[in-house]
CSV table of C-alpha atoms and ligand atoms in Angstrom, one decimal:
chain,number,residue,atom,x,y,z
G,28,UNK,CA,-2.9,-4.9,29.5
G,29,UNK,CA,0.5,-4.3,29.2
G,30,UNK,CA,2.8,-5.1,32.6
G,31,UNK,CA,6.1,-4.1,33.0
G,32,UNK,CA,8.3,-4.5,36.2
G,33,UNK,CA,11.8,-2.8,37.0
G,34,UNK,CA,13.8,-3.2,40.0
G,35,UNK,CA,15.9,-0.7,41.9
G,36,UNK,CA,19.3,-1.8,42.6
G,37,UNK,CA,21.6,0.1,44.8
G,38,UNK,CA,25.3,0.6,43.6
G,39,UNK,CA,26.0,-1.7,46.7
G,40,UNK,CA,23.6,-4.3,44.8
G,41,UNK,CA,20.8,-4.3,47.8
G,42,UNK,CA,17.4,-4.3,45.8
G,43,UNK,CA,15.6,-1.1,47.5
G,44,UNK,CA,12.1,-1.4,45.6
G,45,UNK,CA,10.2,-2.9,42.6
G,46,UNK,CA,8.3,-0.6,40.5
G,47,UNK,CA,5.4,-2.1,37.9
G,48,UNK,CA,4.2,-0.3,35.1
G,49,UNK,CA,0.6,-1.2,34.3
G,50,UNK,CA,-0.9,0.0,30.6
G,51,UNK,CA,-3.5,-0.7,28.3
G,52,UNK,CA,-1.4,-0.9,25.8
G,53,UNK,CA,-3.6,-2.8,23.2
G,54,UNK,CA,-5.5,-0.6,21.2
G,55,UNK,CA,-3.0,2.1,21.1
G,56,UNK,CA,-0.2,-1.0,20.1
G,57,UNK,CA,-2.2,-2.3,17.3
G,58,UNK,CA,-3.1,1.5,15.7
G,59,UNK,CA,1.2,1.7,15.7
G,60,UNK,CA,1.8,-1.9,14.0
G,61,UNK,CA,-0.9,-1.2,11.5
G,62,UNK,CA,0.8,2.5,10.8
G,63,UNK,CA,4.5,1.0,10.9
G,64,UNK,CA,2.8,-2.1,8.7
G,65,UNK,CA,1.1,0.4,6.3
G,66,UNK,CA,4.4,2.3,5.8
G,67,UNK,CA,6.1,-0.5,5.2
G,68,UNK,CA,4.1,-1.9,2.5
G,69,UNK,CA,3.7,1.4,1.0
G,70,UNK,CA,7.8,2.0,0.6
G,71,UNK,CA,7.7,-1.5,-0.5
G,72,UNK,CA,5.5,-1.2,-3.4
G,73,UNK,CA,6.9,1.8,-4.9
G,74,UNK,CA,10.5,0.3,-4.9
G,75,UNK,CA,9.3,-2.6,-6.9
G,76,UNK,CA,8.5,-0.7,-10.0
G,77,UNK,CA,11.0,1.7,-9.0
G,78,UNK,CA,13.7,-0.4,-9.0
G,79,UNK,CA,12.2,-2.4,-11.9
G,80,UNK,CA,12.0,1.1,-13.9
G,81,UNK,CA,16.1,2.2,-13.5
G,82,UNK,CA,17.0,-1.3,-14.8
G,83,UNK,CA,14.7,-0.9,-18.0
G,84,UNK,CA,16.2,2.8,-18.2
G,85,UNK,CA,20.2,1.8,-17.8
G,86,UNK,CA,20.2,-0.8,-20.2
G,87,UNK,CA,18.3,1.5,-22.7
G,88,UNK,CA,21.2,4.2,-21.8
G,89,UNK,CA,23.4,1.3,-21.9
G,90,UNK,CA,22.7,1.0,-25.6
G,91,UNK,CA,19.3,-0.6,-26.0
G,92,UNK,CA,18.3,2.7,-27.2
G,93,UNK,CA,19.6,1.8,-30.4
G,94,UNK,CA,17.6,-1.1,-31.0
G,95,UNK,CA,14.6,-1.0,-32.8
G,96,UNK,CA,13.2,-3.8,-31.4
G,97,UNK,CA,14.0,-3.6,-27.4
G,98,UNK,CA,13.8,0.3,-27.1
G,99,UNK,CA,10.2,0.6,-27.8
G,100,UNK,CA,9.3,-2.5,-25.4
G,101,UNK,CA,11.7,-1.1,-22.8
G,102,UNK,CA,10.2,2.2,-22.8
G,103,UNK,CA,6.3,0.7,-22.5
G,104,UNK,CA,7.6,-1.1,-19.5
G,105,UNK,CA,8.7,2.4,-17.9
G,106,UNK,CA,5.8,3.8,-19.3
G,107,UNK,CA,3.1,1.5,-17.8
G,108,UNK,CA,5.1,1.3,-14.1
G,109,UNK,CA,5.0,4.8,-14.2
G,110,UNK,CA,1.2,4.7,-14.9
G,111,UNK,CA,0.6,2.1,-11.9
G,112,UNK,CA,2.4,4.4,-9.6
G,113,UNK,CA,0.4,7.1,-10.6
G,114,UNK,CA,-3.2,4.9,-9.8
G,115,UNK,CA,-1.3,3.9,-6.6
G,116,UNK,CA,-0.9,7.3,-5.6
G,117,UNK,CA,-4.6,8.5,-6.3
G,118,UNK,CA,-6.0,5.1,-4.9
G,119,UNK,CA,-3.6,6.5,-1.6
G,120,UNK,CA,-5.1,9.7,-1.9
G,121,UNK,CA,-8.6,8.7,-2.4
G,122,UNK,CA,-8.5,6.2,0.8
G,123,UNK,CA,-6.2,8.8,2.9
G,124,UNK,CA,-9.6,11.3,2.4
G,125,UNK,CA,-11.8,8.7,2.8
G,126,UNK,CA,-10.5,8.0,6.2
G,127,UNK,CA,-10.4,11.5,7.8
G,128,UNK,CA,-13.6,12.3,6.4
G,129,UNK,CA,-12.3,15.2,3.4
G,130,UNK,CA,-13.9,12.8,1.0
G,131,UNK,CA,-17.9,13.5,1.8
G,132,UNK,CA,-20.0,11.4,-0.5
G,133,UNK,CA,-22.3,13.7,-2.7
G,134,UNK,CA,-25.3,11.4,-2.4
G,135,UNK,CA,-28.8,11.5,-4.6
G,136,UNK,CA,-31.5,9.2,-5.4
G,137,UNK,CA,-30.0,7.2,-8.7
G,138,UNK,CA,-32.3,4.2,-10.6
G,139,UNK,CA,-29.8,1.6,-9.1
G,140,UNK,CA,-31.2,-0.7,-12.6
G,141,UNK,CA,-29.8,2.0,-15.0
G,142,UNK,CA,-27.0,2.8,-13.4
G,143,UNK,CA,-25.8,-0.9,-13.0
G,144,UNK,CA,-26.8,-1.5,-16.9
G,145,UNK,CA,-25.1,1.5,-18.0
G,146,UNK,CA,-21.8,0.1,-16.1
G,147,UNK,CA,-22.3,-3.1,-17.4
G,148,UNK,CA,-23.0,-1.5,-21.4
G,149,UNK,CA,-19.6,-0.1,-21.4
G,150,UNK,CA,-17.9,-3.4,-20.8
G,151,UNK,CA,-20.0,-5.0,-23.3
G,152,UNK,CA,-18.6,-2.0,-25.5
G,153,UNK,CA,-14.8,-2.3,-25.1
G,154,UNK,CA,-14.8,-5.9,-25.7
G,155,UNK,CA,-17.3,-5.0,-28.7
G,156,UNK,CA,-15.3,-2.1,-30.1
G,157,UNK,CA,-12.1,-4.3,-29.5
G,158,UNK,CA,-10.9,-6.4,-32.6
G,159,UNK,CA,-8.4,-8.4,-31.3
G,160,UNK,CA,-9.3,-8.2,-27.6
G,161,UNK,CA,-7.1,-9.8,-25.1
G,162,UNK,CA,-9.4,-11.7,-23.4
G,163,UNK,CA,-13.3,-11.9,-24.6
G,164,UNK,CA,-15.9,-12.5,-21.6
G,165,UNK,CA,-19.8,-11.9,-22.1
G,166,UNK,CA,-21.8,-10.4,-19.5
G,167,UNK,CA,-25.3,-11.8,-18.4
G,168,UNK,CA,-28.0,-10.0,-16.2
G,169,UNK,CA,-30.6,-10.8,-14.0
G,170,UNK,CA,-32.2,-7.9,-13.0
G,171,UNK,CA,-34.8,-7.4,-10.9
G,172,UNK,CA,-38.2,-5.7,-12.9
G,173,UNK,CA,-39.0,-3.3,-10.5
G,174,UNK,CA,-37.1,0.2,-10.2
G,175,UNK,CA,-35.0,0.2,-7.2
G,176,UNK,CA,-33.9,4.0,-6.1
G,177,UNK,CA,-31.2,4.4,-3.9
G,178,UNK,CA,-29.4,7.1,-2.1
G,179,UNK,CA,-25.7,6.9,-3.3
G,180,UNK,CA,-22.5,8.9,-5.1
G,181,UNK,CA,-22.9,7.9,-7.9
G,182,UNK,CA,-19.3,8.7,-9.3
G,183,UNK,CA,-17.9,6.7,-6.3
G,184,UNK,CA,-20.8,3.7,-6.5
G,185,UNK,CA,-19.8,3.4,-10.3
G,186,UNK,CA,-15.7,3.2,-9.6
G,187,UNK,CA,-16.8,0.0,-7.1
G,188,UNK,CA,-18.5,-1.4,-10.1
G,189,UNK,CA,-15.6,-0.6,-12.5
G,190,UNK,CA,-13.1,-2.2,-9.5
G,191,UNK,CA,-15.3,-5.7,-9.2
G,192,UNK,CA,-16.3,-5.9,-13.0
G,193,UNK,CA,-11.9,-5.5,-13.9
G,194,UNK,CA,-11.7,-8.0,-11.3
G,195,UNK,CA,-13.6,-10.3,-12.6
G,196,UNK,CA,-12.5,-10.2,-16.0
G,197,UNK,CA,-9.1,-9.6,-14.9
G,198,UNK,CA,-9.3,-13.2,-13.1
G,199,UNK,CA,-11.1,-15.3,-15.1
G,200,UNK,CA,-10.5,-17.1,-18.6
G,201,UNK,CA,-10.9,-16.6,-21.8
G,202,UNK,CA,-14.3,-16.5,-23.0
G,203,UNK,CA,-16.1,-17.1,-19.3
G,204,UNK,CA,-19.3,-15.8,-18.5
G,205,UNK,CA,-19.6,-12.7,-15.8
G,206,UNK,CA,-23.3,-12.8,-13.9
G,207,UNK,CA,-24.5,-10.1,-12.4
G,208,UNK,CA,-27.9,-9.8,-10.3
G,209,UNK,CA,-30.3,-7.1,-9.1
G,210,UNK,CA,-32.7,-7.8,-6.9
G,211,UNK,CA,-33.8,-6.5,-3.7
G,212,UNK,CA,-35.0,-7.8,0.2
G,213,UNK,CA,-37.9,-5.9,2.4
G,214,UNK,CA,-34.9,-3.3,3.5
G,215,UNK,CA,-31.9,-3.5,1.0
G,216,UNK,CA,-30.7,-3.6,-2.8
G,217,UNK,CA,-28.1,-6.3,-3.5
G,218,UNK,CA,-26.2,-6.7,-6.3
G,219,UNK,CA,-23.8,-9.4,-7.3
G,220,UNK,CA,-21.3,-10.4,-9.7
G,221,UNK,CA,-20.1,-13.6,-10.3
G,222,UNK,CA,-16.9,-14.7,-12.5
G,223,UNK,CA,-15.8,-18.5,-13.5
G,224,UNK,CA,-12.0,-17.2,-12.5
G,225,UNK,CA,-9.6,-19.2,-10.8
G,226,UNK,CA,-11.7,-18.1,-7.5
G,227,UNK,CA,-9.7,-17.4,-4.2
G,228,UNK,CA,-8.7,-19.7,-1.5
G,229,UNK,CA,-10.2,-19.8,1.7
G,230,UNK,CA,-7.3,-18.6,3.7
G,231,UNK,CA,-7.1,-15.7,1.8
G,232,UNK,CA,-10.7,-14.7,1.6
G,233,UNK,CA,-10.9,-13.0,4.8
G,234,UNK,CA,-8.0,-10.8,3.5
G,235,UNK,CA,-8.4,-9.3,-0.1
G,236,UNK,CA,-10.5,-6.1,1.4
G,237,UNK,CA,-7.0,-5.1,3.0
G,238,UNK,CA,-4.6,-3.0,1.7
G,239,UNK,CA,-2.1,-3.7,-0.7
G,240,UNK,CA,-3.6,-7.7,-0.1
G,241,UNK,CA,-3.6,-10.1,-3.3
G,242,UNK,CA,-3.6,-13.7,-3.5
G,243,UNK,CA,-0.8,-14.0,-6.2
G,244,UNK,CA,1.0,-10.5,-6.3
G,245,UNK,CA,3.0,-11.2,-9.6
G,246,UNK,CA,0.1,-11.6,-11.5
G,247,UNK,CA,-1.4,-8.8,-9.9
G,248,UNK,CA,1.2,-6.5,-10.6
G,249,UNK,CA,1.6,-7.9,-14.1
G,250,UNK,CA,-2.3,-7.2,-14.8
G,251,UNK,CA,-1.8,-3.5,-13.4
G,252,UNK,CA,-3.1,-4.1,-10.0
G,253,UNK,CA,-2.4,-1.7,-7.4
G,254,UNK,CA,-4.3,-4.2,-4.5
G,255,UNK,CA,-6.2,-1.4,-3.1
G,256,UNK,CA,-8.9,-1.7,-5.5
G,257,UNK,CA,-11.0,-3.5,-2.9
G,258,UNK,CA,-10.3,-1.7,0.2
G,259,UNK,CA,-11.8,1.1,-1.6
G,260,UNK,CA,-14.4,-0.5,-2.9
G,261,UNK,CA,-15.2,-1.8,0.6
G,262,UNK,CA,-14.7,2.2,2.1
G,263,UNK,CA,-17.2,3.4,-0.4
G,264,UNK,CA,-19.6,0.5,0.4
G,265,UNK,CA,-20.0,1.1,3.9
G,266,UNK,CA,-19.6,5.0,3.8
G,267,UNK,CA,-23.1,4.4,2.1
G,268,UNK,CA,-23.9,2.3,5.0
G,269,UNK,CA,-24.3,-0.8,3.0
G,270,UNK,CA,-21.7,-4.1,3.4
G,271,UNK,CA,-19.5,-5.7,0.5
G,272,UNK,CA,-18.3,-9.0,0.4
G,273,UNK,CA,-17.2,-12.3,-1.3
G,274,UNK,CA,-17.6,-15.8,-2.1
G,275,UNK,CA,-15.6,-18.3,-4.0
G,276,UNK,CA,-14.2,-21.3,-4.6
G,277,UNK,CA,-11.1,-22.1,-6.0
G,278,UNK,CA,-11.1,-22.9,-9.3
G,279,UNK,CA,-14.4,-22.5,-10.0
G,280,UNK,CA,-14.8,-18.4,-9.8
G,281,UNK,CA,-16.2,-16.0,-6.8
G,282,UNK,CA,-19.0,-14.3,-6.8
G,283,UNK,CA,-19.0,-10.5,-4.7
G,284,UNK,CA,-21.9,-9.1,-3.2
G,285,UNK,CA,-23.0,-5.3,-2.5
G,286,UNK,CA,-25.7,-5.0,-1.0
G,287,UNK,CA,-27.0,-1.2,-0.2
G,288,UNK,CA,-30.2,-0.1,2.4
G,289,UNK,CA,-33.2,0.3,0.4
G,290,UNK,CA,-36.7,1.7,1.6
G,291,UNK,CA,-39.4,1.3,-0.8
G,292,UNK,CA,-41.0,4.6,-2.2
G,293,UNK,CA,-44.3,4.6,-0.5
G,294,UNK,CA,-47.5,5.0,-3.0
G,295,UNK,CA,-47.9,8.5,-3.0
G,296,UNK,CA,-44.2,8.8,-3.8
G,297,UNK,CA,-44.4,7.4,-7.2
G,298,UNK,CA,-47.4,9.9,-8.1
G,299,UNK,CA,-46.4,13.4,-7.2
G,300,UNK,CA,-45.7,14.7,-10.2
G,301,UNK,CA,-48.8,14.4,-12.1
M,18,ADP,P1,-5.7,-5.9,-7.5
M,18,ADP,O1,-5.2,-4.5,-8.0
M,18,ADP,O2,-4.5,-6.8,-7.1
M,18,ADP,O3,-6.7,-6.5,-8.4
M,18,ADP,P2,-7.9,-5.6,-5.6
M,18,ADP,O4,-7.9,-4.9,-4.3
M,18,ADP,O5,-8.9,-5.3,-6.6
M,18,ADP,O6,-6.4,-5.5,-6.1
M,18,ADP,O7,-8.0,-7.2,-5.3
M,18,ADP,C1,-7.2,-7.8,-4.3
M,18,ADP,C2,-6.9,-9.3,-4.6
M,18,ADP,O8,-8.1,-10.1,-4.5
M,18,ADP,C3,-6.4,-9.5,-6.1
M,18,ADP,O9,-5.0,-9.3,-6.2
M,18,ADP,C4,-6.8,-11.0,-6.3
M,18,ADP,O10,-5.8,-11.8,-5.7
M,18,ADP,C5,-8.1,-11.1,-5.5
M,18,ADP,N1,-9.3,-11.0,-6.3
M,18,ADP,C6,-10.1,-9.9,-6.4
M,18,ADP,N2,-11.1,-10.2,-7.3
M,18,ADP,C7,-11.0,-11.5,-7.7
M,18,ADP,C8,-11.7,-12.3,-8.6
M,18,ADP,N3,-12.8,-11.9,-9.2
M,18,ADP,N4,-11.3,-13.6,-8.7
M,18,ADP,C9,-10.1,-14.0,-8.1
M,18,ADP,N5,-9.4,-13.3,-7.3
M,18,ADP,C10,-9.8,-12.0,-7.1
């Protein structure tokens, strides 16, 4: 509640009345500092690589051009800003449509086993495929026996594996081990993933499902990230009305969780189509 109090001064100075302003200002104040707050962040992570990109581009007009060895780094610094922007702008997008409901989530019944196996089989095959990989992980699974079916999107579900599974290779080691579980409760699916990274600390725990939120933005930045990987993740999660969350601790990795409503197909389910 918001009180604010004015008095009414004659020109003669003689105080003729008092008037008070009462609002429930609150709600309404906190919607405007997030808005102004969002903005802010926004401008401020385009002008990074912005401003980053005209210095790479006036010293190569400045002459670097000419040099065989700086022009072609120069220009793949340019060239990968550029390509960060662009991601920025869709992850925007994707969360701006998310939010007013434009984005609908095409849901079916998807084998949550195969679907999580074939996410996890493409990162086995680009480090695989990858001669002289950057960084080599391996990927362990736990999975559950029994075929769990659950109602979700799956082109969205499979981007909030892609997001958790670059984050944990992102942030972790050389050579460290990614686990990842499937198993189920009486009434939900739950899936987690578990890295040996540098792990997050607790202050910033609460935080990393916000916007444009990372624990070290350099390295971020420097790894490609746009820091709205997880607030996306975390939209998609709960548009599916399941919850997404992490633990860690720092230095020894973090672990996140999904974990999605799950009914059991009764018996006769499982036979209709003899
Ligand atoms: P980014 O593009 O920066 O990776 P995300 O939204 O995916 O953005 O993650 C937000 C921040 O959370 C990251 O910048 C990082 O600081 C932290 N984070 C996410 N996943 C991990 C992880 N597996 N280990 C350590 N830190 C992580």
């Amino acid at each position: 509640l918001h009180a604010h109090f004015s008095l009414i001064q004659r020109e003669s100075g003689f105080i003729s009345g008092l008037v008070c302003v009462l609002r429930d200002i609150t709600e309404q104040q906190r919607i405007d500092q997030d808005r102004k707050q969002f903005v802010s962040n926004v401008s401020h992570e385009l002008r990074t690589p912005l401003t980053s990109m005209r210095s790479y581009i006036e010293a190569l007009t400045d002459g670097a051009w000419q040099d065989p060895e700086l022009a072609p780094k120069f220009l793949k610094v340019t060239q990968d800003e550029t390509d960060r922007m662009i991601r920025m702008i869709n992850d925007l997008l994707t969360l701006s449509r998310m939010e007013s409901g434009t984005q609908k989530m095409e849901n079916e019944l998807v084998n949550i086993n195969e679907l999580f196996n074939y996410v996890l089989n493409r990162f086995d095959m680009i480090i695989e495929k990858d001669d002289h990989p950057e960084k080599t992980y391996s990927i362990k699974r736990y999975f559950t026996k029994r075929d769990l079916w659950v109602e979700l999107d799956t082109d969205r579900f499979t981007q909030v594996l892609d997001n958790i599974m670059n984050n944990a290779i992102k942030y972790s080691p050389d050579g460290g081990t990614i686990t990842c579980r499937l198993y189920e409760t009486r009434n939900k699916v739950i899936m987690s993933i578990n890295d040996q990274g540098l792990g997050i600390p607790r202050k910033d725990l609460p935080h990393i499902f916000d916007r444009f939120y990372r624990v070290d933005k350099a390295r971020s930045r420097k790894q490609g990230g746009t820091g709205l990987g997880l607030a996306i993740s975390k939209e998609v999660v709960e548009a599916l009305g399941g919850q997404l969350w992490a633990e860690s601790i720092e230095g020894k990795g973090s672990t996140f969780y999904i974990a999605l409503p799950y009914e059991p197909l009764a018996e006769e389910d499982l036979w209709d189509e003899v």
